[in-house]
mmCIF file of C-alpha atoms in Angstrom:
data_model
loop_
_atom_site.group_PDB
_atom_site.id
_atom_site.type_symbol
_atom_site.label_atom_id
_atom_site.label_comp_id
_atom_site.label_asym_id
_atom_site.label_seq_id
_atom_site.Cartn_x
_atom_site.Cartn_y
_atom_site.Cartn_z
ATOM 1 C CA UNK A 514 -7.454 -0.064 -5.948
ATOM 2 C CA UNK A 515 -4.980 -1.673 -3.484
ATOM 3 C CA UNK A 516 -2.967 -3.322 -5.701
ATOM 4 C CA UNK A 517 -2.319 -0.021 -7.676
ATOM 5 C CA UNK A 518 -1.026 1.701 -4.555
ATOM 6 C CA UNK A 519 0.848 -1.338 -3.443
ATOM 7 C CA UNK A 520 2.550 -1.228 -6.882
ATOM 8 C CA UNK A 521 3.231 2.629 -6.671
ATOM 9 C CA UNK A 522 5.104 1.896 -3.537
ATOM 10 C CA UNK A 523 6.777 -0.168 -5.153
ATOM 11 C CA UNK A 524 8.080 2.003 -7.821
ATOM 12 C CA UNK A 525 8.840 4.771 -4.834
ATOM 13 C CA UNK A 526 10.668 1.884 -3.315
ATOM 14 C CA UNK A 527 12.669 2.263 -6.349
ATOM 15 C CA UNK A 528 13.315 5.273 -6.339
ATOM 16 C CA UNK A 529 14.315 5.832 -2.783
ATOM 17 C CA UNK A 530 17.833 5.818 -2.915
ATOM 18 C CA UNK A 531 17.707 8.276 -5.592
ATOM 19 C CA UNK A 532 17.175 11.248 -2.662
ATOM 20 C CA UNK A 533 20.740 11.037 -1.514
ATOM 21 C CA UNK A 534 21.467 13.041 -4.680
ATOM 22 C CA UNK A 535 18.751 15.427 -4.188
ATOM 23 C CA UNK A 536 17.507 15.852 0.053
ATOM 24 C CA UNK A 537 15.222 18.582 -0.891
ATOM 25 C CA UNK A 538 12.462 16.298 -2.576
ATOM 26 C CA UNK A 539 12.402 14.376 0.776
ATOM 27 C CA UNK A 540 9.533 15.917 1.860
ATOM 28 C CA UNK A 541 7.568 15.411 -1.179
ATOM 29 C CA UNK A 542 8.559 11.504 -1.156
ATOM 30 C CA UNK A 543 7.236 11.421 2.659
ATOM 31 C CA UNK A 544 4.085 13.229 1.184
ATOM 32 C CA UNK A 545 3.447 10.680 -1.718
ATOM 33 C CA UNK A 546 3.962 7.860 0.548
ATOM 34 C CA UNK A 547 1.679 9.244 3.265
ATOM 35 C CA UNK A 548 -1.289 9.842 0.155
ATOM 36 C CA UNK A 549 -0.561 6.078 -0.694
ATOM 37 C CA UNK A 550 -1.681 4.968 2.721
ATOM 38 C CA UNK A 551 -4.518 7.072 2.862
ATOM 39 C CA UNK A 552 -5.423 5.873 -0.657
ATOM 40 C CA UNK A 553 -4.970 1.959 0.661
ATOM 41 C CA UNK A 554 -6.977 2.562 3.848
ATOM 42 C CA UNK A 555 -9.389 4.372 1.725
ATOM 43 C CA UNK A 556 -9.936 0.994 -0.447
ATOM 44 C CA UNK A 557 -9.942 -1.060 2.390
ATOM 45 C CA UNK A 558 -12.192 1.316 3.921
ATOM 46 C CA UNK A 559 -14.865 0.202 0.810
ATOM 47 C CA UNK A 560 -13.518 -3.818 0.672
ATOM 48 C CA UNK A 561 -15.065 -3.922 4.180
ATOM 49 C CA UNK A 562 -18.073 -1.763 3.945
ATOM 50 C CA UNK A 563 -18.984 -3.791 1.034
ATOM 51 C CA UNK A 564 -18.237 -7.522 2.586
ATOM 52 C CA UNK A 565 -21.917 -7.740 4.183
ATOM 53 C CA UNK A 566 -23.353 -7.985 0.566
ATOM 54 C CA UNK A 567 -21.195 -10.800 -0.856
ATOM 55 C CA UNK A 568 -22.812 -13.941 -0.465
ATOM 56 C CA UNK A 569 -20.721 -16.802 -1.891
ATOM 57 C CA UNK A 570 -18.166 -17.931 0.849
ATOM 58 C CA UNK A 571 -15.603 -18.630 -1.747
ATOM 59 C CA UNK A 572 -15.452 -15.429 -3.127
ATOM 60 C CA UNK A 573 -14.931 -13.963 0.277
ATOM 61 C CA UNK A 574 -12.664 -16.195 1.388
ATOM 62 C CA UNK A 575 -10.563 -15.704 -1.760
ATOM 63 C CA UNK A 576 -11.089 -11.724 -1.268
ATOM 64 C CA UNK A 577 -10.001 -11.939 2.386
ATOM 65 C CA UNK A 578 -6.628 -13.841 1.488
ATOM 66 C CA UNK A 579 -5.957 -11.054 -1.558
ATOM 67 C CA UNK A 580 -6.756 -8.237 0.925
ATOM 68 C CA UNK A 581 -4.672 -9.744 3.914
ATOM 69 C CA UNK A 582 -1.366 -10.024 0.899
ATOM 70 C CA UNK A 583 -1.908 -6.806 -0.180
ATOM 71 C CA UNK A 584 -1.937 -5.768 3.810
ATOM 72 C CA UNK A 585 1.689 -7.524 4.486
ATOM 73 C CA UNK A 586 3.174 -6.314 0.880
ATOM 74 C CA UNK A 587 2.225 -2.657 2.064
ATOM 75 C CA UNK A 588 3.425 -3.131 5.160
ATOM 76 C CA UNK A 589 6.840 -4.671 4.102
ATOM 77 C CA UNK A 590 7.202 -1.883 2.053
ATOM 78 C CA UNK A 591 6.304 1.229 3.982
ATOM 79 C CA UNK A 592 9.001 -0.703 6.112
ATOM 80 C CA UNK A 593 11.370 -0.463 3.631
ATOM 81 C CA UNK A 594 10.074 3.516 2.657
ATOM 82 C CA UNK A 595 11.438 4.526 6.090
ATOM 83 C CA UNK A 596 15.209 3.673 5.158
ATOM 84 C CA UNK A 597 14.660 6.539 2.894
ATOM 85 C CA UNK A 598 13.195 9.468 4.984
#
């Protein structure tokens, strides 16, 4: 789920400064980043719809703090993905 995108953005993050040698896959790195959001909103999208039914507090609670770290990893990285398009 989230934490596989988050951890392909991290690999692209890796890879980034690789397109200096190579502008003409730019596109297709803006493209894979842009299906990793979508795939991340798309979890989230289910965390949420599926939050009503989960009864114990503490296993929301702990679910809300994973969710809101995997939010501000993404977002620190799609930060970082810009330097590269």
């Amino acid at each position: 789920g989230m934490s596989a995108v988050v951890e392909t953005l991290a690999c692209l993050n890796e890879i980034g400064p690789c397109l200096k040698f190579n502008l003409n896959v730019k596109s297709d790195f803006g493209v894979a980043i842009l299906l990793c959001q979508s795939a991340f909103n798309g979890c989230l999208m289910n965390v949420n719809a599926n939050f009503f039914s989960i009864k114990d507090k503490a296993v929301i609670s702990k679910t809300e703090k994973e969710v809101r770290a995997l939010i501000n990893r993404q977002n620190a990285l799609l930060n970082e993905l810009k330097n590269y398009l």
